Coordinates of C-alpha atoms in Angstrom, one line a residue:
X1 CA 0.0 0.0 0.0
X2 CA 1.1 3.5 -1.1
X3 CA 1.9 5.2 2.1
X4 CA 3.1 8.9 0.5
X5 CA 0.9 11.8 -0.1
X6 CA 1.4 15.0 -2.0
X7 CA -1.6 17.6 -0.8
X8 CA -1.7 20.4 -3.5
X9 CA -2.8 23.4 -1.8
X10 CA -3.2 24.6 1.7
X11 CA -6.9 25.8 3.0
X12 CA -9.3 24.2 5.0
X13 CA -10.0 21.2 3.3
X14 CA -6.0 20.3 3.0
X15 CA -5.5 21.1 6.1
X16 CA -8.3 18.7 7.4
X17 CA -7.5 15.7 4.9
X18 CA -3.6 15.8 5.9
X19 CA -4.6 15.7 9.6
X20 CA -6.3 12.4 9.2
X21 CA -4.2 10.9 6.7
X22 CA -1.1 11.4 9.2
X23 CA -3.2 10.1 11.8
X24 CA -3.5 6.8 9.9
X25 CA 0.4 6.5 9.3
X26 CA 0.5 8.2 5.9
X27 CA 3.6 10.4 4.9
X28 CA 1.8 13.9 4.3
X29 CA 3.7 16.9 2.6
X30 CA 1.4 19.7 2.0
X31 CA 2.6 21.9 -1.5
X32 CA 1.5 25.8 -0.7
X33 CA 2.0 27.7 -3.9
X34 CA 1.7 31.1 -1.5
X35 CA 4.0 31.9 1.3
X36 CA 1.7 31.6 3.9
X37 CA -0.6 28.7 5.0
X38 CA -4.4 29.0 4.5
X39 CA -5.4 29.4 1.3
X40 CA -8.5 31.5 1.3
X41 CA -8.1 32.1 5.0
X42 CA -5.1 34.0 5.1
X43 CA -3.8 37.3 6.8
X44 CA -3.6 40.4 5.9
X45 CA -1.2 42.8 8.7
X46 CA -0.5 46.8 8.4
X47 CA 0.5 49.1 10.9
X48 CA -0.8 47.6 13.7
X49 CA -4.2 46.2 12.0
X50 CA -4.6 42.6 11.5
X51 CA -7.4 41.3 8.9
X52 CA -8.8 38.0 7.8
X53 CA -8.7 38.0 3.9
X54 CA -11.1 35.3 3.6
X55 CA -13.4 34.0 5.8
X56 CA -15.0 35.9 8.6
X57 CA -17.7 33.9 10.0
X58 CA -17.3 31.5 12.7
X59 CA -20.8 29.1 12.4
X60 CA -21.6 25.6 13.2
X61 CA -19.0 25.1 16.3
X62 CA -20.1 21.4 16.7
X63 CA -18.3 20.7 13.1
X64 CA -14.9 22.2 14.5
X65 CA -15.3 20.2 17.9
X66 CA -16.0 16.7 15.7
X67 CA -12.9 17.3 14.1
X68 CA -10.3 18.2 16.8
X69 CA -12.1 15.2 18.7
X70 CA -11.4 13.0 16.0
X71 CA -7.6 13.7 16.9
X72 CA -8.5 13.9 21.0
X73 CA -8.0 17.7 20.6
X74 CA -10.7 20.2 21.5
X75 CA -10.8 23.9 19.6
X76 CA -9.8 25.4 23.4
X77 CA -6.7 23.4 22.7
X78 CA -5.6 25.8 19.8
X79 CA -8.0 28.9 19.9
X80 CA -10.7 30.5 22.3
X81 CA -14.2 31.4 21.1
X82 CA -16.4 33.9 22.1
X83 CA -20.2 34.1 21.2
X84 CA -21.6 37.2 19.9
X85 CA -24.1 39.3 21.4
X86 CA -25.3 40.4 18.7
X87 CA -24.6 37.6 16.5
X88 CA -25.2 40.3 14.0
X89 CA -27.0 43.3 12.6
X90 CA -28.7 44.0 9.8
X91 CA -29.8 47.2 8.6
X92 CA -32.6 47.6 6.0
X93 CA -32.6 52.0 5.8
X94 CA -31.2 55.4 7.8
X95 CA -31.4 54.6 11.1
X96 CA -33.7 51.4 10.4
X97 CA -31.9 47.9 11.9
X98 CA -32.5 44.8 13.6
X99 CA -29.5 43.5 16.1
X100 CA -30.3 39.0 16.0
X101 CA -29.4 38.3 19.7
X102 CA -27.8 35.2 20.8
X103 CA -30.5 34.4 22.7
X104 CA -33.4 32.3 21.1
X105 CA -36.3 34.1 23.4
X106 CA -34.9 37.0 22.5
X107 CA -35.1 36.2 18.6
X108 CA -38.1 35.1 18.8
X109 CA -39.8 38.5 20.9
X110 CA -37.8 40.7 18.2
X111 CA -40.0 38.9 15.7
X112 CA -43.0 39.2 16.7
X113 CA -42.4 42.8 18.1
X114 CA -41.8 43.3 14.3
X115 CA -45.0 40.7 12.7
X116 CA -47.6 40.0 15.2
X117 CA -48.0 36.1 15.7
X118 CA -44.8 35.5 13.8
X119 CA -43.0 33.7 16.7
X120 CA -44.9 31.1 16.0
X121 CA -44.1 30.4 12.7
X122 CA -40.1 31.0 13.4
X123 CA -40.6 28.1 15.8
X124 CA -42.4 25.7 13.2
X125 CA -39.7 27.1 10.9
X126 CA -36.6 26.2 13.2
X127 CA -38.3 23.1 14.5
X128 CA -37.8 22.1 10.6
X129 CA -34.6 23.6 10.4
X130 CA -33.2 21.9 13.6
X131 CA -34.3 18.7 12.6
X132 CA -32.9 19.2 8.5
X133 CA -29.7 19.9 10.2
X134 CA -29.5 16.8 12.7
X135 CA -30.1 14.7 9.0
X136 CA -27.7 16.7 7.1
X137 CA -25.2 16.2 9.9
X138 CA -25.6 13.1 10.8
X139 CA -26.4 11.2 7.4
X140 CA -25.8 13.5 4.0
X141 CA -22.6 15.8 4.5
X142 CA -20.2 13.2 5.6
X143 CA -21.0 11.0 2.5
X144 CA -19.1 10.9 -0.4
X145 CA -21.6 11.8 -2.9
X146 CA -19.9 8.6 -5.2
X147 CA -24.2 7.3 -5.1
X148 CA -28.0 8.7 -5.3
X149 CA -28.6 5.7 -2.4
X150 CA -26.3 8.3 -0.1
X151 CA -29.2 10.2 0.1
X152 CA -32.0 7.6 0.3
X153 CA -33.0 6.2 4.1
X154 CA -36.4 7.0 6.2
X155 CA -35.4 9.9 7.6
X156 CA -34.7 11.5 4.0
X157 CA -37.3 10.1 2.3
X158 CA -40.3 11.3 5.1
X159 CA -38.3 14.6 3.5
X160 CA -38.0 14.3 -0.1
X161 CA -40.9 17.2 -0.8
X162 CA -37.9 19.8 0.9
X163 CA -35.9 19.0 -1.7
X164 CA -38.6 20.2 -4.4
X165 CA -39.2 23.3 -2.3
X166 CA -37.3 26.1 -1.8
X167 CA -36.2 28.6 0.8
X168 CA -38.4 31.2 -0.5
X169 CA -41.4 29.6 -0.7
X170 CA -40.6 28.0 2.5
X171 CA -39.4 30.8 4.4
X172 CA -43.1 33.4 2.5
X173 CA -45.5 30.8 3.3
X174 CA -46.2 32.3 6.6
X175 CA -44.1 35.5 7.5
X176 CA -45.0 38.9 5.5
X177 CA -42.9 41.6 6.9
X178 CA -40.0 42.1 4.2
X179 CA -37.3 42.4 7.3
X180 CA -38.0 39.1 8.6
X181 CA -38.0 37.5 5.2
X182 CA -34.5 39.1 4.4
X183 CA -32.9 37.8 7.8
X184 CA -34.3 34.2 7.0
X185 CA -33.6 34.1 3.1
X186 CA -30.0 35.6 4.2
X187 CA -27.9 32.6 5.5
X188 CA -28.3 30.6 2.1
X189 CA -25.6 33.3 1.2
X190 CA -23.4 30.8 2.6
X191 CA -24.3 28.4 0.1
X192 CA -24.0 30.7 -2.8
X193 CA -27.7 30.5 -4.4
X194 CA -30.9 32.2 -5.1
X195 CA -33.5 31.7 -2.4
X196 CA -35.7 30.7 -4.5
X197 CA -32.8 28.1 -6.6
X198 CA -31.9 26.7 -3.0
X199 CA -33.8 23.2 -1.5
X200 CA -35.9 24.2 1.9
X201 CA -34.2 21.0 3.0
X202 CA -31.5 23.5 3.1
X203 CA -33.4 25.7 5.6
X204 CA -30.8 23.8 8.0
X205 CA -28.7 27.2 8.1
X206 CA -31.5 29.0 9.8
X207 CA -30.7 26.8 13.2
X208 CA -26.9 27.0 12.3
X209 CA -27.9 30.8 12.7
X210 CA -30.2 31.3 15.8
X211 CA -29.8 27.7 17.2
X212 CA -26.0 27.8 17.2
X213 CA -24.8 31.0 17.2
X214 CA -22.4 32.9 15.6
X215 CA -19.0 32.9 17.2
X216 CA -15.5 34.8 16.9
X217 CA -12.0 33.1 17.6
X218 CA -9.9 35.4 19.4
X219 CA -7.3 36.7 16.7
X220 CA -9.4 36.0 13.7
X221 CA -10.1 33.2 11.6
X222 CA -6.2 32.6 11.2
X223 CA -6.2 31.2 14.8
X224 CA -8.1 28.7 13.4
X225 CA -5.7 28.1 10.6
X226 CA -3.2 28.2 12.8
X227 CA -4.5 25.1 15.3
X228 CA -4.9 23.2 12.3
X229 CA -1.4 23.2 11.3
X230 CA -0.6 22.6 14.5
X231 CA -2.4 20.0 15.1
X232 CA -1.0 19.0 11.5
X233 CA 2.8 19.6 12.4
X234 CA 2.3 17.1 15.7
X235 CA 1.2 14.7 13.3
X236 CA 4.2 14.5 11.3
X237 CA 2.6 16.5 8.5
X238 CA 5.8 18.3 6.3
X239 CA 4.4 21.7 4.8
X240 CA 5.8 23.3 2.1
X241 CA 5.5 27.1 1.2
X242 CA 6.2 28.8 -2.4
X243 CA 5.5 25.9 -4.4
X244 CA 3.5 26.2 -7.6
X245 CA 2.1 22.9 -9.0
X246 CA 2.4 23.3 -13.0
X247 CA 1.7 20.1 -13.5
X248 CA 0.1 16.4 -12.7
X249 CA 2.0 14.1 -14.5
X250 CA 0.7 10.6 -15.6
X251 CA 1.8 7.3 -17.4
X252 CA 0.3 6.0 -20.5
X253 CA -2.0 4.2 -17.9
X254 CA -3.3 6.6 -16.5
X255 CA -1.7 6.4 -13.5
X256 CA -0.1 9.5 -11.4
X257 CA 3.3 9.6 -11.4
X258 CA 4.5 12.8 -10.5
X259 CA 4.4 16.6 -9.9
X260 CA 5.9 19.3 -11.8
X261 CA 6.7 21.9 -9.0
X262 CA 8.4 25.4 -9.5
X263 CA 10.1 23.7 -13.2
X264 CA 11.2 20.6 -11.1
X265 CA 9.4 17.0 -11.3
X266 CA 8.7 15.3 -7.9
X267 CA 8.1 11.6 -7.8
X268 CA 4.6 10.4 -6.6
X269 CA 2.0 8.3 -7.5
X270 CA -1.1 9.7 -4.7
X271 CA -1.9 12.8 -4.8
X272 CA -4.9 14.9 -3.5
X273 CA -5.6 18.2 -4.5
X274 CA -7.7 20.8 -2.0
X275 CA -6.8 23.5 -4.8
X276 CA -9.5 24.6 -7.4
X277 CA -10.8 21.9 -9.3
X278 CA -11.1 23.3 -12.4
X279 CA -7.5 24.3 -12.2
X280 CA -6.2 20.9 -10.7
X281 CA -7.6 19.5 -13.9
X282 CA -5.8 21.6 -16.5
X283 CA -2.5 20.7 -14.9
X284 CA -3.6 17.3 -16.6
X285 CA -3.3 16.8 -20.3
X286 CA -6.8 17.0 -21.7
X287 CA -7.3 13.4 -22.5
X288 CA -7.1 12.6 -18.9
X289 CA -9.7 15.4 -17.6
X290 CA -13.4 14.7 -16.5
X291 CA -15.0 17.7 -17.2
X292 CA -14.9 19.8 -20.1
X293 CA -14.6 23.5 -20.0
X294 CA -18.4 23.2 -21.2
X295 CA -19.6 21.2 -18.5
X296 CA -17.9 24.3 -15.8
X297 CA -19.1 27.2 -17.7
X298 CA -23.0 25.8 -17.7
X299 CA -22.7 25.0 -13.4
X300 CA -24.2 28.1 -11.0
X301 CA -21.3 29.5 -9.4
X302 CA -21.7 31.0 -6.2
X303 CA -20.6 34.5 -6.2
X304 CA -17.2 36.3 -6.4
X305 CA -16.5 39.3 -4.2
X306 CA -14.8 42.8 -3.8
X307 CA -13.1 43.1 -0.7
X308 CA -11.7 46.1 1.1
X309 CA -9.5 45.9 4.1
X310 CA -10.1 49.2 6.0
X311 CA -7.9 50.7 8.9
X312 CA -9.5 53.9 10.3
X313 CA -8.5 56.0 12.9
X314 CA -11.4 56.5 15.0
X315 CA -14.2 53.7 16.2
X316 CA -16.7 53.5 13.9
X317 CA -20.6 53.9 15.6
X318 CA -23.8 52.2 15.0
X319 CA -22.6 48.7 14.1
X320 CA -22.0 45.4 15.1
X321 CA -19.0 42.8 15.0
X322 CA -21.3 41.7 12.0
X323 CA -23.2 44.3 10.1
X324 CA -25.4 43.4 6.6
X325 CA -26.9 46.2 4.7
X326 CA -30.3 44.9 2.9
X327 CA -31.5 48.6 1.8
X328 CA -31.7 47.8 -1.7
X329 CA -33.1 45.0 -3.8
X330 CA -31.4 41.6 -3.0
X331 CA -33.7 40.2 -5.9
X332 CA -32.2 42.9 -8.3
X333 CA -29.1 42.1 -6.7
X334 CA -29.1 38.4 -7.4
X335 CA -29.9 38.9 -10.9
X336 CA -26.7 40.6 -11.5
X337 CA -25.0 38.3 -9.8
X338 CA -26.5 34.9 -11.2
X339 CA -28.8 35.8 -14.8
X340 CA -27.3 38.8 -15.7
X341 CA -23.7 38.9 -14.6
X342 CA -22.9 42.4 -14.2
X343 CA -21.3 45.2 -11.8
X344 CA -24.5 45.2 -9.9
X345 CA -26.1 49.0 -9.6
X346 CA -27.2 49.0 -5.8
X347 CA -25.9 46.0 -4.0
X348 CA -26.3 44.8 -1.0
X349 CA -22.6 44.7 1.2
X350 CA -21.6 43.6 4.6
X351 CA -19.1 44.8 7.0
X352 CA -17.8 43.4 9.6
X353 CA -15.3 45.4 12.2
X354 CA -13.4 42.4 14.0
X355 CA -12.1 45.2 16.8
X356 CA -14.9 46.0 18.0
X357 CA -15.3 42.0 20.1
X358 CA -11.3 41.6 19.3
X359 CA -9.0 44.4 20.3
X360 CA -5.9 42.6 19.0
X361 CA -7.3 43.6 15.4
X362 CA -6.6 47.2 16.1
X363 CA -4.3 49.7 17.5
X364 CA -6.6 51.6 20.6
X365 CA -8.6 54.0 19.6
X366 CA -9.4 52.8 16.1
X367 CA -11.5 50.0 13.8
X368 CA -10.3 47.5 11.6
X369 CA -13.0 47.2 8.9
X370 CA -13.7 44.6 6.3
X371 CA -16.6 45.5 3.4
X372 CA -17.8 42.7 1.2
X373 CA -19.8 43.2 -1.8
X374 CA -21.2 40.1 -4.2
X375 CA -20.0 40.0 -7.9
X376 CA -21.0 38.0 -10.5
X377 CA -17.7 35.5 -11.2
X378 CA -15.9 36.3 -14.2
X379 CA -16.7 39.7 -14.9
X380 CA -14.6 42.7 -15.7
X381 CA -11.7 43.8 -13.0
X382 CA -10.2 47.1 -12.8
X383 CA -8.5 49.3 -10.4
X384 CA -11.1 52.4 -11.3
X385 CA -14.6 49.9 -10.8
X386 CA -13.1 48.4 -7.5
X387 CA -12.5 52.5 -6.7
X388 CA -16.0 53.6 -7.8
X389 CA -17.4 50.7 -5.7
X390 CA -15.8 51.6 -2.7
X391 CA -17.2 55.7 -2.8
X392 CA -20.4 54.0 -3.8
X393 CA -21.0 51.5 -0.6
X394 CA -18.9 54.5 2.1
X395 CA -21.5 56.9 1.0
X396 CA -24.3 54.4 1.7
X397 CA -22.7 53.6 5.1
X398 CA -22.4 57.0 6.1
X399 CA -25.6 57.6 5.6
X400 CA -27.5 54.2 7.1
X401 CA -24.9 54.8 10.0
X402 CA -25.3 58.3 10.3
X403 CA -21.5 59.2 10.6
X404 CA -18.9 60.5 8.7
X405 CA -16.2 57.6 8.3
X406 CA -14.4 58.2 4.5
X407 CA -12.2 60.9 6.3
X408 CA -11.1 58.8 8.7
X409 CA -9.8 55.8 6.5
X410 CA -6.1 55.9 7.1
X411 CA -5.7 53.0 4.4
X412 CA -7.6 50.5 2.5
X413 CA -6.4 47.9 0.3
X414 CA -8.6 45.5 -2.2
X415 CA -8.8 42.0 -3.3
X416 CA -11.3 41.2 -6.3
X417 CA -12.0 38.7 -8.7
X418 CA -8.6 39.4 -11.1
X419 CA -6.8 38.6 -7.1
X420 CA -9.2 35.4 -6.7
X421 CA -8.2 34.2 -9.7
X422 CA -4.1 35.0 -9.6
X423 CA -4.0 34.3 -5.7
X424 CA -6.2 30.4 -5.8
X425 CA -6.2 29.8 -9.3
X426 CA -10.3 30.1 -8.9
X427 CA -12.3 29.8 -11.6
X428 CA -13.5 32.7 -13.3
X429 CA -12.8 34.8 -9.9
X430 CA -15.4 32.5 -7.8
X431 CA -15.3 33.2 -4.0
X432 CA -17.4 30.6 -2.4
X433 CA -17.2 27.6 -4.9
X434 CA -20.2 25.9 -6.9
X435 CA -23.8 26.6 -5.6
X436 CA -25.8 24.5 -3.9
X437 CA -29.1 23.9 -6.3
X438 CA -30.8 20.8 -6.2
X439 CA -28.5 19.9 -9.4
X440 CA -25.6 20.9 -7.7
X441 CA -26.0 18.6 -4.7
X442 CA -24.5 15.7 -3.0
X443 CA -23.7 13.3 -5.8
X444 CA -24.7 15.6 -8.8
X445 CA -21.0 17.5 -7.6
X446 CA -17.5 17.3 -9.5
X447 CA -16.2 13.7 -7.9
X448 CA -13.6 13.2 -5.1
X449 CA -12.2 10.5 -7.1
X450 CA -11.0 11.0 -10.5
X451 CA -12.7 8.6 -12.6
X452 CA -9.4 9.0 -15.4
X453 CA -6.6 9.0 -13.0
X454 CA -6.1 6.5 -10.9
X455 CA -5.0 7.8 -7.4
X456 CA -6.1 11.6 -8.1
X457 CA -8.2 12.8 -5.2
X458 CA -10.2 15.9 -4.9
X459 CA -11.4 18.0 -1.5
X460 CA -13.1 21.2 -1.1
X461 CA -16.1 23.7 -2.2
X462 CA -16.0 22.7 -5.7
X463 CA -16.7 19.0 -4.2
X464 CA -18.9 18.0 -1.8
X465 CA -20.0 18.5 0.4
X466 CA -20.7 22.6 -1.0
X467 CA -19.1 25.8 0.0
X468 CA -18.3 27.1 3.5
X469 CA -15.7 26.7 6.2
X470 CA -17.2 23.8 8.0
X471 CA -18.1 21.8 4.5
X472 CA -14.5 22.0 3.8
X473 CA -13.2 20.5 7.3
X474 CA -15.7 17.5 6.5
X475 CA -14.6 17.6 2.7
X476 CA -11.8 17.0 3.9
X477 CA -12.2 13.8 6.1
X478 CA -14.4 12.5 3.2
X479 CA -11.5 12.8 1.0
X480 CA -9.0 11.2 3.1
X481 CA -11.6 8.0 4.2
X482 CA -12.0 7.7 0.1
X483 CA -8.2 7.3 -0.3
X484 CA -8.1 4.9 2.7
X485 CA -11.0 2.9 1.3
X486 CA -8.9 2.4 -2.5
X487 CA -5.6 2.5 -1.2
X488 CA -6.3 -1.1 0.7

């Protein structure tokens, strides 16, 4: 039995797979073509400021504590967490927002302060939710989507109409007020789809939401990084920074037999990458691909994204940790992002101002702020629309806020989808990965297993189990069971 793995790339999903394949005695060396660890979820650091490029929400704790438990580590072993209070806040005009407590009750009076007798329904609706995510954790997103019977036993079959549905209709059926429909349509953000494209079986993020809580590692995001590699490094895992993988080289067999890294070939015949997948594949010579450039450009991409990394030198006011603004049309949004792909005209953004929970982000006295805007993937990329795009959101924020911030701003610094696409080789710019639609789902996904090359393995949000931090630590473990299971 082959005993040697090359992991190409260096994000969640990598970092996940290489813990359990050194746990079960393989010989891991992880190939970073960046010089730092983390792919999406690395660090940005100036003058005192400390920013998390990627990721920035800390959801569904009980996925983090599976993992380090698999290894007999808990997440206090690496990082400490802290709830928020507000999880988050979302504002929907001037002076017009709703703060989503940590508290259930307290969700649930904020509710029906705003629609008289909808409590109710957001207890029938997280009753759902609760139990979609107990199936999805238990029985669908640790299976390896290699079969349609993955997703067939009594529990999922008593639930096959949610998988007809959808959020919207799901979500509309009962609750009116346009605020409350916003907050519960929101989460499936995190899955990269259209309300009304997404599976009300997916309604699962609702109780990852208010159920569960949203949650902030000390330091950032990075700390969790960080534990991982740790926990990696104890392992025996060997990482390996600046490396560029230009090429998957095979035998007339189709068998791997090596990596071309940085001009120089590297003798292996296992390899896994947690790169993108498109990309991984044109390493290959085309003969040996699955999926034709046609068969990527007709998949739903979740969105891309233009990012700003703000240091300002006073505390901003009238906002939390985590701070949406829904005053435009999300549905006018979405088309721009998904039918239409275009620079949208008056997007929705969120903010989030890690210093305000986490005074390590910032020097005293002032904010570290991080604004994210949807894109369409693909679309045009230049240094005067990213600039035009950042006066257009400050001036909103001024005014929803009701503060003067643009004066303050003692540097920002962007990262859009020409960066997405230089920085993870992600196709056409993507930020999240490939939606989750019902055709998109489970099996329907690119494979984990090549079905050309033998021992070429796949993790990560182009695979299942979908986008999103905690669906690449169990992509992850999926991938590394899959190599166990054909490596025997």
């Amino acid at each position: 039995m082959n005993k040697k793995i090359y992991i190409i790339g260096s994000g969640f999903s990598a970092l996940s797979a290489s813990c359990y394949l050194a746990k079960a005695g393989y010989e891991v060396i992880v190939l970073e073509k960046n010089d730092s660890l983390g792919g999406r979820a690395r660090q940005y650091k100036k003058d005192g400021f400390t920013f998390d490029i990627g990721p920035s929400w800390y959801w569904m704790p009980d996925v983090f504590e599976r993992f380090f438990a698999d290894f007999g580590k808990k997440p206090s072993d690496y990082y400490t967490l802290d709830k928020l209070n507000p999880g988050y806040e979302v504002y929907f005009g001037e002076n017009s927002s709703l703060k989503i407590a940590s508290d259930l009750k307290e969700i649930y009076q904020l509710f029906e302060e705003e629609e008289t007798g909808s409590a109710k329904h957001l207890k029938t609706f997280l009753d759902s939710a609760k139990s979609n995510y107990d199936t999805a954790i238990k029985d669908l997103v640790y299976q390896p989507g290699v079969s349609p019977l993955e997703l067939v036993n009594t529990t999922t079959v008593a639930r096959v109409s949610q998988f007809f549905s959808t959020i919207r209709k799901q979500v509309r059926k009962n609750i009116k007020s346009e605020k409350l429909i916003k907050i519960l349509e929101f989460p499936v953000l995190f899955l990269g789809a259209k309300p009304n494209n997404t599976p009300a079986f997916y309604n699962f993020m609702n109780y990852a939401d208010f159920g569960l809580g949203t949650w902030h590692p000390r330091g950032g995001m990075y700390t969790v990084i960080e534990g991982m590699v740790s926990l990696a490094k104890s392992l025996g895992v060997t990482f390996k920074t600046n490396c560029n993988v230009e090429k998957i080289i095979t035998d007339t067999s189709k068998n791997v037999t090596g990596l071309l890294v940085n001009g120089k070939e590297i003798k292996t015949n296992l390899v896994l990458s947690g790169a993108d997948y498109h990309h991984t594949e044109t390493l290959l010579d085309k003969s040996a691909r699955q999926y034709s450039e046609t068969y990527w450009d007709k998949k739903t991409f979740a969105p891309s994204s233009l990012l700003f990394y703000v240091g300002f030198d006073k505390k901003i006011e009238n906002v939390s940790h985590h701070t949406l603004f829904f005053d435009t049309d999300f549905d006018a949004h979405a088309k721009e992002i998904y039918d239409e792909p275009q620079w949208p005209t008056d997007p929705l953004f969120y903010a989030n101002f890690t210093s305000i929970t986490d005074k390590t982000s910032a020097p005293a006295g002032k904010e570290a702020g991080f604004f994210l805007v949807p894109l369409a993937p693909g679309i045009e990329d230049t240094e005067a629309l990213r600039e035009a795009y950042f006066h257009k959101i400050m001036d909103r924020f001024e005014a929803l806020t009701n503060q003067k911030v643009k004066k303050h701003v003692l540097f920002k610094k962007s990262f859009c989808v020409n960066d997405f696409k230089s920085e993870y080789n992600s196709y056409k710019g993507n930020a999240y990965g490939m939606a989750n639609t019902l055709l998109q789902t489970a099996f329907l996904r690119p494979k984990i297993k090549s079905s050309k090359i033998k021992n070429l393995y796949f993790t990560g949000q182009l695979t299942v189990p979908g986008p999103g931090v905690p669906p690449a630590l169990i992509s992850g473990k999926i991938a590394s069971e899959l190599i166990f299971k054909n490596q025997l």
